[in-house]
Amino acid sequence: MAGKSLRLGICAGETSGDILGAAVLRALSGHGYDLQVDGIGGEQMMAAGLHTLYPIDRLAVMGLIEPLKRLPELLRIRRELVAQQRANAPQCFVGVDSPDFNLGVEQRLRAVGIPTAHLVSPSVWAWRQGRIRRIQQSVDKMLCLLPFEIKIYEEAGIDAVCVGHPLVDELQSMPTRDHLRLEFGLPLDHTCLAVLPGSREAEVRHLMPIFLETMRLLQQRHRTLHFVIPAADASRRAEIEALLGDHSEGVTVISGRGRDAMQASDAVLIASGTATLEAMLLRKPMVIAYRMAAASWMVLSRMVTSTHVGLPNILAGREIVPELLQQAATPERLAEAVGRVLGADAEQQIQRFDELADQIGGNFAARSAEALLELTGA
């Protein structure tokens, strides 16, 4: 197999996709293939052999308004990428995340006989389930990070495989709890609770006052309890410290490093989001909470079709982690739930986290490479 060539097309629209795509390209090179890779990506994919048609930041648009403003440019880039791939006739084209852009590319390439794969399943299990029809038209093989996603695609007649989650591999090299406590200046002989109110301004505004009142209730009940709050950026840190005011005793605020804050702690009070998966893989007992503006909640609650919001509960198919959302997220109820995960419920959660982590598995890059080689027949 040494020296055998493999021509691929690939497109990642943001930094997280560039990291995933690069890992897969390195794994393919590790199989002894001489890669010829064209498409769009960032520095990491370029270092792994990609010749990029455009800088990745031309695709990295967020929100509702900016994509509309940039629509003519995005459509032009998509046309040029499709033309390039049709001319190159790769053995496979891989869209990495960014489904709003990549599915359109994949659909056009698949229509002319180029095999297509999509890495990272869109959240069709949570909302926009109508997107599954477009995926049927666009994707030959869906590479899923989470095992429960497979059934959704199988039922739609789409070939899908779970390739594991890159976090499983990344978290194995984490520093120890005591090492991080020393680095952050956290007491080694206290119970520590990581408090993660989210990274967005609205999340902190809606959740942090409730979390602070929860912390005060917990301090009254657990005299040796210390809190560590990771602030996503300088603006969030200023908000959190302003809310703390003179009530900062027993509280350490750090800049960024939410994953390290969780690793340094015994349990976690956390806003719903992808960080709940990190907490689960770190085997940290947790309580999930979320609050948003009432009008936004009314709209979102009608759109979301999943029974749970926390990834550990979605993976388990039932509530193994307390979820307290909107009006249910009161300081009293949160303090009571945190008290339980600091005590009797901790071991039960950790046991379930072990089982779920085993279901996901690691070796993400190698498993992704094998799935692509199977698709290409190489």
XYZ file of C-alpha atoms in Angstrom:
378
model
C 0.000 0.000 0.000
C 2.981 2.326 0.495
C 3.043 5.101 -2.073
C -0.504 4.415 -3.284
C -2.259 7.674 -4.168
C -5.631 8.837 -2.881
C -7.366 11.887 -4.334
C -9.794 13.589 -1.953
C -11.897 16.688 -1.886
C -12.643 18.236 1.490
C -14.244 21.374 2.884
C -14.305 22.720 6.437
C -16.014 26.028 7.134
C -14.669 26.865 10.575
C -11.743 26.231 12.915
C -13.315 23.274 14.717
C -13.854 21.542 11.371
C -10.273 22.309 10.329
C -9.026 20.477 13.430
C -11.200 17.423 12.717
C -10.377 17.348 9.023
C -6.648 17.595 9.674
C -6.767 14.676 12.113
C -8.479 12.515 9.490
C -6.003 13.521 6.764
C -3.082 12.619 9.043
C -4.696 9.252 9.767
C -5.085 8.583 6.041
C -1.429 9.464 5.483
C -0.603 7.039 8.278
C -2.159 4.280 6.158
C 0.618 4.852 3.620
C -1.372 6.869 1.091
C 0.104 9.674 -0.962
C -2.717 12.197 -0.539
C -3.819 14.647 -3.189
C -6.271 16.909 -1.389
C -8.089 19.960 -2.728
C -10.927 21.995 -1.278
C -11.249 24.570 1.480
C -9.737 24.474 4.952
C -7.486 26.183 7.444
C -3.902 25.999 8.596
C -4.133 22.548 10.157
C -5.623 20.897 7.079
C -3.108 22.724 4.876
C -0.282 21.373 7.039
C -1.762 17.904 6.478
C -1.618 18.314 2.696
C -4.666 20.365 1.624
C -4.406 22.853 -1.242
C -7.102 25.327 -0.274
C -9.173 27.189 -2.830
C -10.036 29.976 -0.366
C -9.019 30.913 3.181
C -11.297 29.194 5.673
C -12.399 32.494 7.204
C -14.355 33.283 4.006
C -16.828 30.594 5.091
C -16.809 31.264 8.848
C -20.032 33.262 9.169
C -22.390 33.096 12.129
C -25.824 34.328 13.125
C -28.794 35.138 10.892
C -27.863 38.457 9.299
C -24.181 38.037 8.354
C -24.773 34.984 6.106
C -27.451 36.951 4.240
C -25.081 39.886 3.735
C -22.384 37.528 2.468
C -24.716 35.336 0.406
C -23.476 36.377 -3.073
C -19.872 35.666 -2.065
C -20.774 32.340 -0.423
C -22.714 31.219 -3.487
C -19.777 32.154 -5.718
C -17.339 30.197 -3.525
C -19.657 27.192 -3.605
C -19.883 27.314 -7.410
C -16.103 27.501 -7.726
C -15.598 24.656 -5.231
C -18.082 22.435 -7.072
C -16.410 23.234 -10.406
C -12.995 22.407 -8.957
C -14.160 19.082 -7.559
C -15.953 18.085 -10.759
C -12.763 18.797 -12.700
C -10.597 16.884 -10.221
C -13.006 13.919 -9.895
C -11.823 12.916 -6.383
C -12.380 9.393 -5.116
C -14.419 10.960 -2.328
C -15.532 14.407 -1.205
C -15.800 15.040 2.548
C -17.825 17.904 3.984
C -16.688 18.601 7.546
C -19.523 20.067 9.619
C -20.898 23.439 8.268
C -23.970 21.636 6.840
C -25.664 24.740 5.438
C -22.733 25.149 3.042
C -21.429 21.613 2.648
C -24.677 19.765 1.987
C -25.234 21.917 -1.099
C -21.762 21.054 -2.362
C -22.224 17.377 -1.593
C -25.591 17.235 -3.348
C -24.163 18.670 -6.570
C -21.132 16.362 -6.530
C -23.116 13.247 -5.714
C -25.410 14.025 -8.650
C -22.429 13.644 -11.012
C -21.232 10.406 -9.436
C -18.624 11.595 -6.926
C -18.961 9.662 -3.630
C -19.690 11.986 -0.697
C -19.272 11.764 3.049
C -20.244 14.188 5.759
C -18.325 14.327 9.029
C -20.305 15.435 12.114
C -24.017 14.807 11.942
C -26.244 17.889 11.917
C -28.507 17.941 14.985
C -31.489 16.468 13.149
C -32.399 14.640 16.372
C -33.051 17.990 18.090
C -34.544 20.231 15.402
C -34.870 20.823 11.653
C -35.726 17.160 11.095
C -36.821 18.068 7.582
C -33.117 18.380 6.766
C -32.920 14.575 6.679
C -34.451 14.619 3.178
C -31.678 16.882 1.920
C -29.085 14.614 3.527
C -30.596 11.643 1.662
C -29.944 13.489 -1.606
C -26.460 14.659 -0.627
C -24.582 12.067 1.421
C -23.397 8.541 0.665
C -21.962 8.018 4.166
C -22.612 9.995 7.348
C -19.787 9.917 9.902
C -21.414 10.402 13.311
C -19.662 11.321 16.540
C -22.394 9.910 18.801
C -23.883 6.410 18.637
C -27.563 7.322 19.056
C -27.428 9.272 15.768
C -26.958 6.094 13.712
C -30.559 4.889 14.063
C -31.958 8.153 12.667
C -29.970 7.737 9.456
C -30.570 4.023 9.135
C -34.318 4.630 9.324
C -33.941 7.153 6.485
C -31.943 4.694 4.384
C -28.660 6.592 4.792
C -25.428 4.694 5.406
C -24.047 5.920 8.743
C -21.238 4.900 11.056
C -20.178 6.083 14.501
C -16.509 7.097 14.391
C -16.229 8.017 18.061
C -15.740 11.479 19.501
C -12.419 13.366 19.374
C -12.990 14.519 22.949
C -12.540 10.942 24.173
C -8.960 11.009 22.913
C -8.224 14.638 23.860
C -9.303 14.273 27.482
C -6.950 11.373 28.137
C -4.048 13.831 28.296
C -5.665 16.152 30.844
C -3.600 17.261 33.882
C -4.635 15.751 37.202
C -7.168 17.379 39.484
C -4.575 18.282 42.130
C -2.171 19.704 39.549
C -4.865 22.068 38.297
C -5.966 22.997 41.808
C -2.424 24.055 42.625
C -2.203 26.035 39.387
C -5.477 27.859 40.045
C -4.825 28.333 43.757
C -7.797 26.178 44.763
C -7.801 24.538 48.202
C -6.777 20.886 48.035
C -8.748 19.983 51.165
C -12.090 21.507 50.086
C -14.875 20.204 47.889
C -14.848 22.236 44.659
C -17.824 22.958 42.444
C -17.229 24.250 38.911
C -19.903 26.749 37.883
C -20.261 27.232 34.115
C -22.935 29.792 33.167
C -22.234 29.627 29.418
C -20.096 31.633 27.028
C -22.630 34.047 25.549
C -23.632 37.381 27.063
C -27.318 36.415 27.215
C -26.530 33.116 28.939
C -24.514 34.828 31.664
C -27.150 37.533 32.074
C -29.985 35.051 32.534
C -28.177 32.300 34.441
C -25.429 33.852 36.552
C -27.663 35.691 39.081
C -29.505 32.414 39.720
C -26.241 30.501 39.955
C -24.881 33.056 42.448
C -27.910 32.694 44.687
C -27.548 28.924 44.394
C -23.910 29.258 45.465
C -24.908 31.270 48.551
C -27.429 28.621 49.551
C -24.824 25.905 49.072
C -22.245 27.812 51.146
C -24.696 27.852 54.044
C -25.109 24.079 53.844
C -21.517 23.064 52.933
C -18.979 25.093 54.878
C -15.952 23.691 53.063
C -17.326 24.197 49.559
C -15.235 26.276 47.127
C -16.408 27.504 43.715
C -14.425 27.957 40.500
C -16.017 29.924 37.660
C -14.373 29.929 34.210
C -15.206 33.097 32.253
C -15.274 32.548 28.498
C -13.622 35.896 27.695
C -12.762 39.272 29.222
C -16.294 40.615 28.793
C -17.888 37.610 30.498
C -15.317 37.856 33.313
C -16.201 41.514 33.897
C -19.921 40.609 34.030
C -19.345 37.750 36.470
C -17.082 39.783 38.762
C -19.554 42.679 38.752
C -22.344 40.308 39.776
C -20.170 38.791 42.515
C -19.406 42.215 43.973
C -18.356 41.845 47.596
C -19.518 38.211 47.762
C -16.376 36.653 46.315
C -15.194 34.752 49.384
C -14.769 31.091 48.564
C -14.968 31.851 44.825
C -12.193 31.740 42.210
C -12.834 33.241 38.773
C -10.465 32.165 35.991
C -10.162 33.259 32.368
C -11.272 30.591 29.919
C -10.171 26.996 30.518
C -13.617 25.651 31.275
C -12.443 22.084 30.707
C -9.627 22.551 33.227
C -12.035 24.091 35.736
C -14.233 20.996 35.504
C -11.259 18.660 35.845
C -10.145 20.537 38.986
C -13.571 20.153 40.589
C -15.589 17.435 42.258
C -18.888 18.293 40.548
C -20.303 20.778 38.048
C -23.236 23.176 37.813
C -23.459 23.840 34.102
C -25.466 25.566 31.396
C -26.891 23.224 28.793
C -24.556 22.871 25.813
C -21.681 20.843 24.406
C -19.675 21.332 27.620
C -22.023 18.810 29.261
C -20.419 16.127 27.075
C -16.973 17.218 28.285
C -18.142 17.010 31.902
C -19.521 13.522 31.268
C -16.290 12.301 29.659
C -14.339 13.775 32.586
C -16.643 11.718 34.860
C -17.805 14.811 36.770
C -21.244 14.559 38.430
C -23.332 17.491 37.236
C -26.551 19.447 37.314
C -27.710 21.054 34.048
C -29.615 24.327 33.972
C -30.752 26.806 31.376
C -32.690 30.042 31.209
C -33.420 32.420 28.376
C -35.840 35.232 27.569
C -39.448 34.049 27.809
C -40.233 34.852 24.163
C -37.157 32.969 22.942
C -38.085 29.989 25.116
C -41.589 29.866 23.629
C -40.145 29.708 20.108
C -37.325 27.266 20.887
C -39.450 24.867 22.919
C -41.757 24.462 19.921
C -38.827 23.778 17.569
C -36.895 21.267 19.687
C -38.155 17.710 19.386
C -35.784 15.887 21.760
C -37.083 15.015 25.217
C -33.864 16.161 26.938
C -31.391 19.004 26.362
C -28.270 17.652 28.081
C -26.112 15.374 25.919
C -25.602 12.804 28.709
C -29.376 12.395 28.969
C -29.835 12.296 25.186
C -27.161 9.602 24.959
C -28.745 7.607 27.776
C -32.292 8.033 26.459
C -33.450 9.069 29.917
C -32.625 11.558 32.633
C -29.488 10.497 34.444
C -28.438 14.119 35.094
C -30.905 16.592 36.631
C -32.119 19.154 34.079
C -33.679 22.310 35.497
C -34.853 24.610 32.730
C -36.528 28.018 32.623
C -38.863 28.499 35.612
C -37.741 25.194 37.138
C -34.194 26.605 37.446
C -34.651 28.227 40.849
C -31.812 28.648 43.374
C -33.569 26.381 45.854
C -34.073 23.515 43.400
C -30.587 23.898 41.948
C -28.986 23.882 45.391
C -30.922 20.771 46.336
C -29.878 18.985 43.117
C -26.212 20.007 43.502
C -26.264 18.789 47.085
C -27.328 15.365 45.837
C -24.597 15.113 43.193
C -22.031 16.158 45.797
C -23.217 13.212 47.854
C -25.362 10.141 47.272
C -25.970 10.549 43.533
C -22.354 11.055 42.499
C -21.317 7.426 42.152
C -24.448 6.493 40.210
C -23.845 9.280 37.675
C -20.184 8.333 37.254
C -21.106 4.699 36.633
C -23.512 5.720 33.858
C -20.887 8.088 32.411
C -18.446 5.159 32.175
C -21.007 3.133 30.220
C -21.851 5.990 27.852
C -18.195 6.816 27.206
C -17.579 3.181 26.261
C -20.476 3.354 23.780
C -18.953 6.421 22.085
C -15.376 5.191 22.057
C -12.201 6.918 20.983
C -9.806 6.565 18.033
C -11.866 9.142 16.133
C -9.329 9.887 13.385
C -8.477 6.259 12.652
C -12.127 5.194 12.567
C -13.006 8.125 10.279
C -10.155 7.234 7.921
C -11.303 3.615 7.753
C -14.875 4.692 6.952
C -13.640 6.913 4.106
C -11.388 4.195 2.701
C -14.351 1.845 2.683
C -16.392 4.448 0.771
C -13.667 5.034 -1.800
C -12.853 1.357 -2.162
C -9.175 2.248 -1.854
